[in-house]
CSV table of C-alpha atoms and ligand atoms in Angstrom, one decimal:
chain,number,residue,atom,x,y,z
A,28,MET,CA,61.7,105.9,100.9
A,29,GLU,CA,64.8,104.9,99.3
A,30,ARG,CA,67.4,103.3,101.4
A,31,ILE,CA,70.6,105.2,101.6
A,32,THR,CA,73.6,102.8,101.4
A,33,THR,CA,76.7,102.9,103.3
A,34,ARG,CA,78.9,103.7,100.3
A,35,GLN,CA,76.4,106.9,99.5
A,36,LEU,CA,77.1,107.8,103.1
A,37,ALA,CA,80.8,107.7,102.5
A,38,GLU,CA,80.3,109.6,99.3
A,39,ALA,CA,78.5,112.6,101.2
A,40,PHE,CA,81.1,112.8,103.7
A,41,ILE,CA,83.8,112.7,101.1
A,42,ASN,CA,82.0,115.7,99.2
A,43,GLN,CA,81.1,117.3,102.4
A,44,GLN,CA,84.8,117.0,103.6
A,45,ILE,CA,86.2,118.3,100.4
A,46,GLU,CA,84.4,121.5,100.6
A,47,ALA,CA,85.1,121.9,104.2
A,48,LEU,CA,89.0,121.4,103.7
A,49,ARG,CA,88.9,123.9,100.6
A,50,ALA,CA,87.2,126.5,103.1
A,51,GLN,CA,89.8,125.9,105.5
A,52,ILE,CA,93.1,125.8,103.7
A,53,GLY,CA,91.9,127.9,100.6
A,54,ASP,CA,95.3,128.7,98.6
A,55,LYS,CA,97.7,127.6,101.5
A,56,LYS,CA,100.0,124.6,101.7
A,57,VAL,CA,99.6,121.8,103.9
A,58,LEU,CA,101.8,119.2,105.3
A,59,LEU,CA,101.0,115.3,106.4
A,60,ALA,CA,103.3,112.7,107.6
A,61,LEU,CA,101.9,109.9,105.8
A,62,SER,CA,102.8,106.5,107.2
A,63,GLY,CA,101.0,104.4,105.1
A,64,GLY,CA,98.4,103.2,108.0
A,65,VAL,CA,94.8,103.7,107.4
A,66,ASP,CA,94.1,107.0,109.0
A,67,SER,CA,97.0,109.0,107.5
A,68,SER,CA,96.3,107.2,104.1
A,69,VAL,CA,92.7,108.1,104.1
A,70,VAL,CA,93.5,111.8,105.2
A,71,ALA,CA,95.9,112.1,102.4
A,72,ALA,CA,93.4,110.9,99.6
A,73,LEU,CA,90.9,113.4,101.0
A,74,LEU,CA,93.6,116.2,100.7
A,75,ILE,CA,94.5,115.1,97.2
A,76,LYS,CA,90.9,115.2,96.2
A,77,ALA,CA,90.5,118.6,98.0
A,78,VAL,CA,93.7,120.5,97.3
A,79,GLY,CA,96.0,118.6,95.1
A,80,GLN,CA,99.6,119.7,94.8
A,81,GLN,CA,99.2,122.3,97.9
A,82,LEU,CA,99.5,118.9,99.9
A,83,THR,CA,103.0,117.8,100.4
A,84,CYS,CA,103.3,114.1,102.2
A,85,VAL,CA,106.3,113.1,104.0
A,86,HIS,CA,106.7,109.3,104.2
A,87,VAL,CA,109.7,108.4,106.6
A,88,ASN,CA,111.1,105.0,106.3
A,89,HIS,CA,112.6,104.2,109.6
A,90,GLY,CA,113.5,100.7,108.8
A,91,LEU,CA,111.0,99.4,111.1
A,92,LEU,CA,108.1,99.0,108.4
A,93,ARG,CA,106.7,95.7,107.3
A,94,LYS,CA,107.9,94.3,104.1
A,95,GLY,CA,106.7,96.0,100.9
A,96,GLU,CA,105.0,99.1,102.9
A,97,PRO,CA,107.3,102.0,101.8
A,98,GLU,CA,106.8,100.8,98.1
A,99,GLN,CA,103.2,100.5,98.4
A,100,VAL,CA,103.2,104.2,99.8
A,101,ILE,CA,105.0,105.5,96.9
A,102,GLU,CA,103.2,103.2,94.2
A,103,VAL,CA,99.6,104.2,95.4
A,104,PHE,CA,100.4,107.8,96.5
A,105,ARG,CA,103.1,109.3,94.0
A,106,ASN,CA,102.4,106.9,90.9
A,107,GLN,CA,98.7,106.6,91.2
A,108,MET,CA,97.4,109.5,93.0
A,109,ASN,CA,100.0,112.0,91.8
A,110,ALA,CA,100.5,113.3,95.1
A,111,ASN,CA,103.6,115.6,96.2
A,112,LEU,CA,105.2,112.9,98.2
A,113,ILE,CA,108.8,113.1,99.8
A,114,TYR,CA,110.1,109.8,100.8
A,115,VAL,CA,112.6,110.0,103.2
A,116,ASP,CA,115.0,107.0,103.7
A,117,ALA,CA,116.0,107.2,107.4
A,118,VAL,CA,116.7,103.6,107.8
A,119,ASP,CA,120.4,104.0,108.8
A,120,ARG,CA,119.4,107.0,111.0
A,121,PHE,CA,117.2,104.8,113.1
A,122,LEU,CA,119.1,101.8,113.3
A,123,ASP,CA,122.3,103.6,114.3
A,124,LYS,CA,120.6,105.1,117.1
A,125,LEU,CA,118.9,101.9,118.4
A,126,ALA,CA,122.1,100.0,118.2
A,127,GLY,CA,122.9,98.3,121.2
A,128,VAL,CA,119.6,99.5,122.9
A,129,SER,CA,117.7,97.0,124.7
A,130,ASP,CA,115.2,98.4,127.2
A,131,PRO,CA,111.8,98.6,125.2
A,132,GLU,CA,110.6,102.1,126.4
A,133,GLN,CA,114.1,103.3,125.7
A,134,LYS,CA,113.5,102.0,122.1
A,135,ARG,CA,110.2,103.6,121.9
A,136,ARG,CA,111.5,107.0,123.1
A,137,ILE,CA,114.5,107.0,120.5
A,138,ILE,CA,111.9,106.0,117.7
A,139,GLY,CA,109.4,108.7,118.6
A,140,ALA,CA,112.1,111.4,119.1
A,141,GLU,CA,113.8,110.6,116.0
A,142,PHE,CA,110.8,110.6,113.9
A,143,ILE,CA,109.7,114.0,114.8
A,144,ARG,CA,113.4,115.3,114.1
A,145,VAL,CA,113.4,113.9,110.7
A,146,PHE,CA,109.8,115.4,110.1
A,147,GLU,CA,110.9,118.7,111.3
A,148,GLU,CA,114.1,118.5,109.2
A,149,GLU,CA,111.7,117.9,106.0
A,150,ALA,CA,109.1,120.5,107.2
A,151,ARG,CA,111.9,123.2,107.5
A,152,LYS,CA,113.0,122.5,103.9
A,153,LEU,CA,109.5,123.5,102.8
A,154,ASP,CA,108.5,127.1,102.0
A,155,GLY,CA,105.0,128.5,103.2
A,156,ILE,CA,103.5,125.6,105.0
A,157,GLU,CA,100.5,126.7,107.0
A,158,PHE,CA,98.7,123.6,108.0
A,159,LEU,CA,99.5,120.2,109.5
A,160,ALA,CA,97.2,117.4,108.6
A,161,GLN,CA,96.9,114.6,111.0
A,162,GLY,CA,94.7,111.3,110.8
A,163,THR,CA,93.3,111.7,114.4
A,164,ILE,CA,90.2,109.8,114.7
A,165,TYR,CA,87.3,109.7,117.3
A,166,PRO,CA,88.7,107.2,119.7
A,167,ASP,CA,92.0,109.2,119.8
A,168,ILE,CA,90.0,112.3,121.0
A,169,LEU,CA,88.1,110.0,123.5
A,170,GLU,CA,91.2,108.8,125.2
A,171,SER,CA,93.8,111.4,124.4
A,172,ALA,CA,96.6,109.4,126.1
A,173,GLY,CA,95.7,106.4,124.0
A,174,VAL,CA,97.9,104.2,121.8
A,175,LYS,CA,98.2,106.6,118.9
A,176,ALA,CA,99.9,109.2,121.2
A,177,HIS,CA,103.3,107.0,120.1
A,178,HIS,CA,103.3,108.2,116.3
A,179,ASN,CA,101.2,111.7,116.4
A,180,VAL,CA,103.4,114.5,115.3
A,181,GLY,CA,102.8,116.3,118.3
A,182,GLY,CA,106.2,117.1,119.5
A,183,LEU,CA,107.3,119.8,116.9
A,184,PRO,CA,108.9,122.9,118.3
A,185,GLU,CA,107.0,126.2,118.7
A,186,ASP,CA,108.3,127.8,115.7
A,187,LEU,CA,106.5,125.0,113.6
A,188,LYS,CA,103.3,124.9,115.2
A,189,PHE,CA,100.9,124.7,112.1
A,190,GLU,CA,97.3,125.0,112.3
A,191,LEU,CA,95.7,121.6,112.3
A,192,VAL,CA,93.6,119.9,109.7
A,193,GLU,CA,91.9,116.6,111.0
A,194,PRO,CA,89.1,115.7,108.7
A,195,VAL,CA,88.4,112.2,109.9
A,196,LYS,CA,88.5,113.0,113.8
A,197,LEU,CA,84.7,112.4,114.1
A,198,LEU,CA,84.9,108.9,112.8
A,199,TYR,CA,85.6,105.5,114.2
A,200,LYS,CA,88.1,103.4,112.7
A,201,ASP,CA,85.5,101.1,110.7
A,202,GLU,CA,83.9,104.4,109.1
A,203,VAL,CA,87.6,105.7,108.1
A,204,ARG,CA,87.8,102.2,106.2
A,205,VAL,CA,84.5,102.7,104.7
A,206,VAL,CA,85.8,106.2,103.2
A,207,GLY,CA,89.1,104.8,102.4
A,208,GLU,CA,87.6,102.3,100.1
A,209,ALA,CA,85.1,105.0,98.4
A,210,LEU,CA,88.2,107.1,97.8
A,211,GLY,CA,89.7,104.2,95.8
A,212,LEU,CA,92.5,103.2,98.3
A,213,PRO,CA,93.4,99.6,97.6
A,214,HIS,CA,91.5,96.9,99.9
A,215,ASN,CA,94.7,95.9,101.4
A,216,MET,CA,95.6,99.3,102.7
A,217,VAL,CA,92.2,100.1,103.9
A,218,TYR,CA,91.8,96.9,105.9
A,219,ARG,CA,95.4,96.8,107.4
A,220,GLN,CA,95.9,95.5,110.7
A,221,PRO,CA,96.9,97.8,113.3
A,222,PHE,CA,100.6,98.0,113.3
A,223,PRO,CA,102.4,100.1,116.2
A,224,GLY,CA,104.1,103.2,115.7
A,225,PRO,CA,107.7,101.4,116.8
A,226,GLY,CA,106.7,98.9,114.0
A,227,LEU,CA,109.1,95.8,113.8
A,228,GLY,CA,111.0,97.6,116.7
A,229,VAL,CA,108.9,95.8,119.6
A,230,ARG,CA,109.0,92.7,117.5
A,231,CYS,CA,112.6,92.4,117.2
A,232,THR,CA,113.1,92.3,121.1
A,233,GLY,CA,116.3,93.6,122.8
A,234,ALA,CA,118.7,95.2,120.9
A,235,ILE,CA,117.9,95.3,117.1
A,236,THR,CA,120.4,94.0,114.9
A,237,ARG,CA,119.9,94.6,111.0
A,238,ASP,CA,120.2,90.8,110.2
A,239,ARG,CA,117.7,89.9,112.8
A,240,LEU,CA,115.3,92.5,111.9
A,241,GLU,CA,115.8,91.4,107.9
A,242,ALA,CA,115.0,87.9,109.3
A,243,LEU,CA,111.9,89.1,110.9
A,244,ARG,CA,110.6,91.2,108.1
A,245,GLU,CA,110.6,88.1,105.9
A,246,ALA,CA,109.1,85.8,108.6
A,247,ASP,CA,106.2,88.5,109.2
A,248,ALA,CA,105.5,88.7,105.6
A,249,ILE,CA,105.0,85.2,105.4
A,250,VAL,CA,102.9,84.9,108.5
A,251,ARG,CA,100.6,87.7,107.1
A,252,GLU,CA,100.3,86.1,103.6
A,253,GLU,CA,99.5,82.7,105.2
A,254,ILE,CA,96.9,83.9,107.9
A,255,GLY,CA,95.7,86.2,105.7
A,256,LYS,CA,94.2,83.5,103.4
A,257,LEU,CA,91.7,82.6,106.5
A,258,GLU,CA,88.1,83.5,106.1
A,259,VAL,CA,88.0,85.4,109.4
A,260,LEU,CA,90.9,87.3,109.7
A,261,PRO,CA,92.4,88.0,113.5
A,262,TRP,CA,92.7,91.5,114.8
A,263,GLN,CA,96.3,91.4,114.7
A,264,TYR,CA,98.6,88.5,113.3
A,265,PHE,CA,102.6,88.8,112.8
A,266,ALA,CA,105.9,87.7,113.5
A,267,VAL,CA,108.3,88.1,116.5
A,268,ILE,CA,112.0,87.3,116.9
A,269,PRO,CA,112.8,87.0,120.3
A,270,ASP,CA,116.8,88.0,121.2
A,271,VAL,CA,118.0,84.4,121.8
A,272,GLN,CA,119.5,81.7,119.8
A,273,SER,CA,119.0,78.0,119.7
A,274,THR,CA,120.6,75.3,118.1
A,275,GLY,CA,119.8,73.9,114.8
A,276,ILE,CA,121.1,71.3,112.4
A,277,LYS,CA,122.0,71.5,108.7
A,278,ASP,CA,124.3,69.0,106.7
A,279,ASN,CA,124.7,67.1,109.7
A,280,LYS,CA,126.3,70.3,111.4
A,281,ARG,CA,125.1,72.1,114.4
A,282,TYR,CA,124.5,75.7,114.4
A,283,MET,CA,122.9,78.5,116.2
A,284,GLY,CA,120.0,80.2,114.8
A,285,TRP,CA,116.9,82.3,115.7
A,286,PRO,CA,113.5,81.1,116.7
A,287,VAL,CA,110.2,83.0,115.1
A,288,VAL,CA,107.3,83.4,116.9
A,289,ILE,CA,104.0,83.4,115.5
A,290,ARG,CA,101.3,85.5,117.4
A,291,ALA,CA,97.5,85.9,116.3
A,292,ILE,CA,95.0,87.6,118.7
A,293,THR,CA,91.3,88.7,118.4
A,294,THR,CA,90.3,91.8,120.8
A,295,VAL,CA,87.6,94.4,120.8
A,296,ASP,CA,89.9,97.2,122.2
A,297,ALA,CA,93.3,95.7,122.5
A,298,VAL,CA,92.8,96.1,126.5
A,299,THR,CA,92.1,92.4,126.6
A,300,ALA,CA,92.8,89.6,123.7
A,301,ARG,CA,92.3,86.0,122.7
A,302,SER,CA,94.9,84.3,121.0
A,303,VAL,CA,93.6,82.8,117.5
A,304,ILE,CA,93.6,79.0,117.6
A,305,LEU,CA,95.2,78.7,114.1
A,306,PRO,CA,94.4,75.9,112.0
A,307,ILE,CA,96.9,73.2,111.6
A,308,ASP,CA,97.4,73.4,108.0
A,309,THR,CA,98.2,77.2,108.4
A,310,LEU,CA,100.4,76.6,111.3
A,311,LEU,CA,102.4,73.9,109.2
A,312,THR,CA,102.7,76.1,105.8
A,313,ILE,CA,104.2,78.8,108.0
A,314,ARG,CA,106.5,76.7,109.6
A,315,ASP,CA,107.8,75.1,106.4
A,316,ARG,CA,108.0,78.4,104.7
A,317,ILE,CA,109.7,80.2,107.3
A,318,VAL,CA,112.4,77.5,107.8
A,319,SER,CA,113.1,77.1,104.2
A,320,GLU,CA,112.7,80.7,103.1
A,321,VAL,CA,114.3,82.9,106.2
A,322,PRO,CA,118.1,82.8,106.4
A,323,GLY,CA,119.2,82.6,110.1
A,324,VAL,CA,115.7,80.9,111.4
A,325,ASN,CA,115.9,77.3,112.6
A,326,ARG,CA,113.0,77.3,114.8
A,327,VAL,CA,109.1,78.1,114.8
A,328,LEU,CA,107.0,78.5,117.8
A,329,TRP,CA,103.5,79.5,118.4
A,330,ASP,CA,102.4,82.0,121.0
A,331,TYR,CA,99.1,81.2,121.9
A,332,THR,CA,98.7,82.8,125.4
A,333,ASP,CA,95.8,85.4,125.8
A,334,LYS,CA,96.0,89.2,127.4
A,335,PRO,CA,96.1,88.9,130.1
A,336,VAL,CA,98.3,87.6,131.2
A,337,SER,CA,100.6,88.1,128.2
A,338,THR,CA,100.4,91.6,126.3
A,339,ILE,CA,99.9,91.6,122.6
A,340,GLU,CA,103.4,92.7,121.8
A,341,TRP,CA,106.4,91.3,123.3
A,342,GLU,CA,107.8,94.0,124.4
B,12,XMP,P1,100.0,95.4,124.2
B,12,XMP,O1,101.3,94.8,123.7
B,12,XMP,O2,100.2,96.5,125.1
B,12,XMP,O3,99.3,96.3,123.0
B,12,XMP,O4,99.0,94.4,124.7
B,12,XMP,C1,98.0,96.9,122.8
B,12,XMP,C2,97.8,97.2,121.3
B,12,XMP,O5,98.7,98.6,121.4
B,12,XMP,C3,99.5,98.5,120.4
B,12,XMP,N1,101.0,99.1,120.8
B,12,XMP,C4,101.4,99.9,120.3
B,12,XMP,N2,101.0,101.0,119.5
B,12,XMP,N3,102.6,102.3,119.6
B,12,XMP,C5,101.7,102.0,119.2
B,12,XMP,O6,101.2,102.9,118.3
B,12,XMP,C6,103.3,101.4,120.6
B,12,XMP,O7,104.4,101.9,121.2
B,12,XMP,C7,102.5,100.3,121.0
B,12,XMP,N4,102.6,99.2,121.7
B,12,XMP,C8,101.6,98.5,121.6
B,12,XMP,C9,99.8,96.7,119.9
B,12,XMP,O8,100.1,96.6,118.5
B,12,XMP,C10,98.3,96.6,120.3
B,12,XMP,O9,97.4,96.7,119.3
């Protein structure tokens, strides 16, 4: 008997889902909030294969995405896969709403509520949508109050209640990734580290300002690039800029700047986590790059505390 490879299993799953999606959707239209995360990207790719232009993807840029993310969503889905993609630049809307808000839970609520409002507005502009696709995966069903609750489009008003399409709801994350690769999605999209719904918003602690957020986005890109070169990747690795300033010195003059905090953790389920002890060369490269490439930053710190006692995110 010949062995079946994981790839063949993924292809069988894809073919079966394409048929099931066509049977469910027929000639109707489907809407999907496409964040660019693994789950919604795989759902988008499956639906593009199954129903093509009957799918409309909405990508909301809330200003708290990582460097390069909105651009990659547009490149992969609109340019390469020819998807019907609506890109919504909602950066000002979100950042204006968040201005001066320092309470973490309040920030999360604002981001979640505004996201639904933006998505609702886009949905209302479209005619004849009957289905809403979602990247629900099996662990979301097992723990329905899980972390995903933050960014699922659960809160649409009654008159916008569509029938749900959830093609990966019986898969675990690693299975979703295998399917994503078999669908031809880029490796860095499929193997992306988990990223919280409120995005950089909970890593720019306290009241978010645009300049500190931009510094965080640049510093985070450096941290991801350098730690991404390691053979074994941590579960999550990112930068944080706390809402404090410290003294720096340049051309013999003292000035106030921000510290960047590096954080890298491994975990199985995010309930407990171990800090990854990073190689010294990686730490030195990150330090040198951040202070020379990121305006406004004059100090680099490494947070190597475990969870508990620290949480993974800073707020
Ligand atoms: P903590 O910081 O509680 O994080 O140790 C545990 C895991 O959950 C993620 N996280 C979030 N995910 N919305 C999300 O979708 C959120 O508001 C949120 N807060 C934390 C965090 O990145 C980690 O993987």
